[in-house]
PDB file of C-alpha atoms in Angstrom:
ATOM      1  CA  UNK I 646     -19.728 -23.768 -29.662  1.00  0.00           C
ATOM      2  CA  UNK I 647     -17.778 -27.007 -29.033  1.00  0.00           C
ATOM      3  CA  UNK I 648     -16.526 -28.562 -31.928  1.00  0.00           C
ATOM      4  CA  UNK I 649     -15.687 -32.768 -32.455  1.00  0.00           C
ATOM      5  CA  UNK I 650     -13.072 -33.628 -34.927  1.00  0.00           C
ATOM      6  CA  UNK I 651     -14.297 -36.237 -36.811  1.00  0.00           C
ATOM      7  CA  UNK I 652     -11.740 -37.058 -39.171  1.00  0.00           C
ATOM      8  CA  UNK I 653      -9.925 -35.617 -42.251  1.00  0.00           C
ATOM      9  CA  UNK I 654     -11.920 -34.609 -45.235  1.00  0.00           C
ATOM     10  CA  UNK I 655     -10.200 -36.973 -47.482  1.00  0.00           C
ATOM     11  CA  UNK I 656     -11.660 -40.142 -45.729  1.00  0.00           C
ATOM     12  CA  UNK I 657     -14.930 -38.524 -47.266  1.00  0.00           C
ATOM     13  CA  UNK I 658     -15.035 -39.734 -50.915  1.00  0.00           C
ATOM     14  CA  UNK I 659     -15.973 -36.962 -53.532  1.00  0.00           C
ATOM     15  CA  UNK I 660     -19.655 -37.057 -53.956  1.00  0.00           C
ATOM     16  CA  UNK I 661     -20.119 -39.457 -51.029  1.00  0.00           C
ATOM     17  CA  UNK I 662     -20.822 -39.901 -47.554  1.00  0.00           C
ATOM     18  CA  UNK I 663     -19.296 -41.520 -44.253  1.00  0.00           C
ATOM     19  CA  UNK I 664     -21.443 -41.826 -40.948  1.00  0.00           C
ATOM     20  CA  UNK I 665     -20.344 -41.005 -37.332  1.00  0.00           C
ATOM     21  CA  UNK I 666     -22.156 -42.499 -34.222  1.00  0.00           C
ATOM     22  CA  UNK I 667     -23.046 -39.596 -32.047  1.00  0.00           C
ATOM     23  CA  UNK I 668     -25.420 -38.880 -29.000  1.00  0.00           C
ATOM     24  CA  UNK I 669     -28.140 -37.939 -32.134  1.00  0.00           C
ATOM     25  CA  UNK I 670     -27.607 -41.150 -33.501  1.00  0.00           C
ATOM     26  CA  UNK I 671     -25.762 -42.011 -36.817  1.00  0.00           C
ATOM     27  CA  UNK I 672     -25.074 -39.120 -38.532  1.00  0.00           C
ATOM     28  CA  UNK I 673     -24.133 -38.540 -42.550  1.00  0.00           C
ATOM     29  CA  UNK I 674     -21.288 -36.706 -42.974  1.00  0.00           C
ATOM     30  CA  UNK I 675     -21.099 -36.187 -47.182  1.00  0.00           C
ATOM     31  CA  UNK I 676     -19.084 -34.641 -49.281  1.00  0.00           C
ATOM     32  CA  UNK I 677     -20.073 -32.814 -53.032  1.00  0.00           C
ATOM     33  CA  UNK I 678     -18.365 -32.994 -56.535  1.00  0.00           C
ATOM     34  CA  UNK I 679     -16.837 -29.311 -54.882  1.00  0.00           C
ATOM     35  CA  UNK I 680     -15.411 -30.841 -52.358  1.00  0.00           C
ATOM     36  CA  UNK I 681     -17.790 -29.112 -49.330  1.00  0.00           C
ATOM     37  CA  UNK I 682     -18.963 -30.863 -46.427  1.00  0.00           C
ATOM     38  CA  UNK I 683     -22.387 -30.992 -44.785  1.00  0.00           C
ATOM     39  CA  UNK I 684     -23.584 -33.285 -41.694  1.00  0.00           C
ATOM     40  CA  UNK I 685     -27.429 -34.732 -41.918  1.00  0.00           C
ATOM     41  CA  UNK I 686     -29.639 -37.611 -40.332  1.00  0.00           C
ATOM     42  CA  UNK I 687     -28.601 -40.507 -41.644  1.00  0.00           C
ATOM     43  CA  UNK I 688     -32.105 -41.888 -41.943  1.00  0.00           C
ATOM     44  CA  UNK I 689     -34.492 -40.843 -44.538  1.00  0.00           C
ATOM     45  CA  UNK I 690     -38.154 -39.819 -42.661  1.00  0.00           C
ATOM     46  CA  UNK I 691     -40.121 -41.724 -45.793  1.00  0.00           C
ATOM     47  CA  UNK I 692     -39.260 -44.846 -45.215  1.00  0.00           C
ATOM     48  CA  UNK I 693     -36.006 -45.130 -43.025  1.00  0.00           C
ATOM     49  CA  UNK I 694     -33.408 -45.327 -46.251  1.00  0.00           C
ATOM     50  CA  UNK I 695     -29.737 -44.905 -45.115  1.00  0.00           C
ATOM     51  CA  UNK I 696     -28.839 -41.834 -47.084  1.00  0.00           C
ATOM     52  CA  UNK I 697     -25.475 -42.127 -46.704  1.00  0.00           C
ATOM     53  CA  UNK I 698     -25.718 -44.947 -49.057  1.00  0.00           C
ATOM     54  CA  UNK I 699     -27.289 -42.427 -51.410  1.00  0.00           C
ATOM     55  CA  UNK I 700     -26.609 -40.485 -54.389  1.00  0.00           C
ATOM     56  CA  UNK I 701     -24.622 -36.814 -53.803  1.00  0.00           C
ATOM     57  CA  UNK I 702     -25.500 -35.028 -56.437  1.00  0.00           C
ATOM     58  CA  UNK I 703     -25.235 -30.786 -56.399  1.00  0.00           C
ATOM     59  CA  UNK I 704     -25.419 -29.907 -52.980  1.00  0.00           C
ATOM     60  CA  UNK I 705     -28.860 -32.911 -52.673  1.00  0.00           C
ATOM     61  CA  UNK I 706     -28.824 -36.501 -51.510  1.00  0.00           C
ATOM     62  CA  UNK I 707     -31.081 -39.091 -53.003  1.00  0.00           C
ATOM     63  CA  UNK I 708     -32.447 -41.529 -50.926  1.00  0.00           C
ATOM     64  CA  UNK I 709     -31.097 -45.210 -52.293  1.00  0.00           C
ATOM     65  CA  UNK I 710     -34.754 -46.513 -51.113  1.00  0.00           C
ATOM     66  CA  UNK I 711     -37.625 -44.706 -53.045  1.00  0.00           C
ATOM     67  CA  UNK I 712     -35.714 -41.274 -54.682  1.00  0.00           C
ATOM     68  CA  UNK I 713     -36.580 -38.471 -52.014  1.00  0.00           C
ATOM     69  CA  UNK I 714     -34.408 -35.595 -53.065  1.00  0.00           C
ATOM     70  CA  UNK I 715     -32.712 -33.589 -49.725  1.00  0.00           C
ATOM     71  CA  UNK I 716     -31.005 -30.425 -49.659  1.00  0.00           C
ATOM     72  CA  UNK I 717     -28.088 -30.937 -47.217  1.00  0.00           C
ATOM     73  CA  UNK I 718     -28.278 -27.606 -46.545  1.00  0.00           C
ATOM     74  CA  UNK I 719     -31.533 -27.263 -44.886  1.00  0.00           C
ATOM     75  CA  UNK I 720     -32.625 -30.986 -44.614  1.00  0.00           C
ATOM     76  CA  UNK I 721     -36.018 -29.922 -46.597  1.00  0.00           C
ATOM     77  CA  UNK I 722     -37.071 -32.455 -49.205  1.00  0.00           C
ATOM     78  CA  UNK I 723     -37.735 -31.150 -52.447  1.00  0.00           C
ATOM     79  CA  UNK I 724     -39.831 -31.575 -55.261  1.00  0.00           C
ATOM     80  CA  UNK I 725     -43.642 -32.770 -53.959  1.00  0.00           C
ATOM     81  CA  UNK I 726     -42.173 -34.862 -51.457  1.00  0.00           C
ATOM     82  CA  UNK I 727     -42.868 -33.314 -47.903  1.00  0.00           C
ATOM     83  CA  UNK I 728     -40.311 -34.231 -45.501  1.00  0.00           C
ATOM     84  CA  UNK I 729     -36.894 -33.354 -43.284  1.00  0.00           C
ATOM     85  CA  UNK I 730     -33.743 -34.273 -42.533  1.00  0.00           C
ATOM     86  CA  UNK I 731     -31.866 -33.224 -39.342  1.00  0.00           C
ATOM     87  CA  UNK I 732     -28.794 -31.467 -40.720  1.00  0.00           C
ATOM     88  CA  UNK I 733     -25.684 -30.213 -38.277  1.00  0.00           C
ATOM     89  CA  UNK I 734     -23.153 -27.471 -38.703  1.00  0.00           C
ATOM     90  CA  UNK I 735     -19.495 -28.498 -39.571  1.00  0.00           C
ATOM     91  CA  UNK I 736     -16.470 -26.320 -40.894  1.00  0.00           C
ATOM     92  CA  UNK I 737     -13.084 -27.848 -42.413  1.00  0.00           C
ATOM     93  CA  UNK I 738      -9.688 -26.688 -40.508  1.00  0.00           C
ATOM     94  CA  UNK I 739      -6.372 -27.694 -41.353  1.00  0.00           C
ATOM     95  CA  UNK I 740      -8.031 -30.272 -43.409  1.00  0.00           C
ATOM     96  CA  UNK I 741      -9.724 -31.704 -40.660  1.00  0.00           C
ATOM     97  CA  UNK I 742     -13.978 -32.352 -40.509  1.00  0.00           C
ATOM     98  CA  UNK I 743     -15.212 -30.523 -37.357  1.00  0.00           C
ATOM     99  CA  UNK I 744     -18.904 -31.052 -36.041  1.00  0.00           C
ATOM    100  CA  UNK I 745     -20.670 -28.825 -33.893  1.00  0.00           C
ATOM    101  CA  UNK I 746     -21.238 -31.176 -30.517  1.00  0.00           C
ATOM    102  CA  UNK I 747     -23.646 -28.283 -28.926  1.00  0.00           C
ATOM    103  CA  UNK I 748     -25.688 -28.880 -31.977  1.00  0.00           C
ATOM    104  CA  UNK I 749     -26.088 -32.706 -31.366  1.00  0.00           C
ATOM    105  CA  UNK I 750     -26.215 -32.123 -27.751  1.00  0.00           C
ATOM    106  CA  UNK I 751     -29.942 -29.293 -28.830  1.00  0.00           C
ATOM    107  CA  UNK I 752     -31.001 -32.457 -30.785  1.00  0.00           C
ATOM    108  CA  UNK I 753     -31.411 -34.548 -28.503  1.00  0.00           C
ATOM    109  CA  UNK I 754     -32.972 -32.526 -25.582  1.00  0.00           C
ATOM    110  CA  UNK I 755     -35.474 -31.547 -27.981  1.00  0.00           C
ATOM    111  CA  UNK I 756     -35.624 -35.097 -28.816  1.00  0.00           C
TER     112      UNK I 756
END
């Protein structure tokens, strides 16, 4: 695996999200009330809401656009919504956010 530092887990409010331009496209990097990270698609498959500009709740985003529930650790919608979210692997070191870069780089051949 190659991994990208993307910046230090404090730049990621509690219980909020940042986004990083990759090769996949924007992706969300957010950050719980428990202070883990996850890495998702940016863009809700419904109706294109930005979730990073959605509500962290748990270890679910909300989309800010029509209330699609994701669980950031699948990407699966929940609920009676039927739906997913690209999600990416990342691991904290020294503080740091890594993401996966062979994981973007599977994305987008598939793509």
């Amino acid at each position: 695996m190659s991994w990208i530092d993307i910046g230090h887990v404090e730049d990621v409010p509690l219980r909020g999200a940042r986004l990083v331009k990759t090769r996949a496209g924007c992706i969300a990097i957010f950050r719980t009330a428990e202070a883990e990270v996850f890495a998702a698609s940016n863009t809700c498959p419904h109706k294109g809401g930005p979730l990073s500009e959605g509500i962290v709740h748990g270890q679910s985003v909300t989309c800010p656009l029509h209330n699609w529930v994701f669980d950031l650790n699948t990407g699966a919608a929940q609920g009676a919504d039927d739906g997913r979210i690209a999600t990416y692997r990342v691991r904290i070191e020294d503080g740091r956010i890594l993401l996966d870069a062979d994981a973007i780089v599977a994305r987008d051949a598939a793509a």
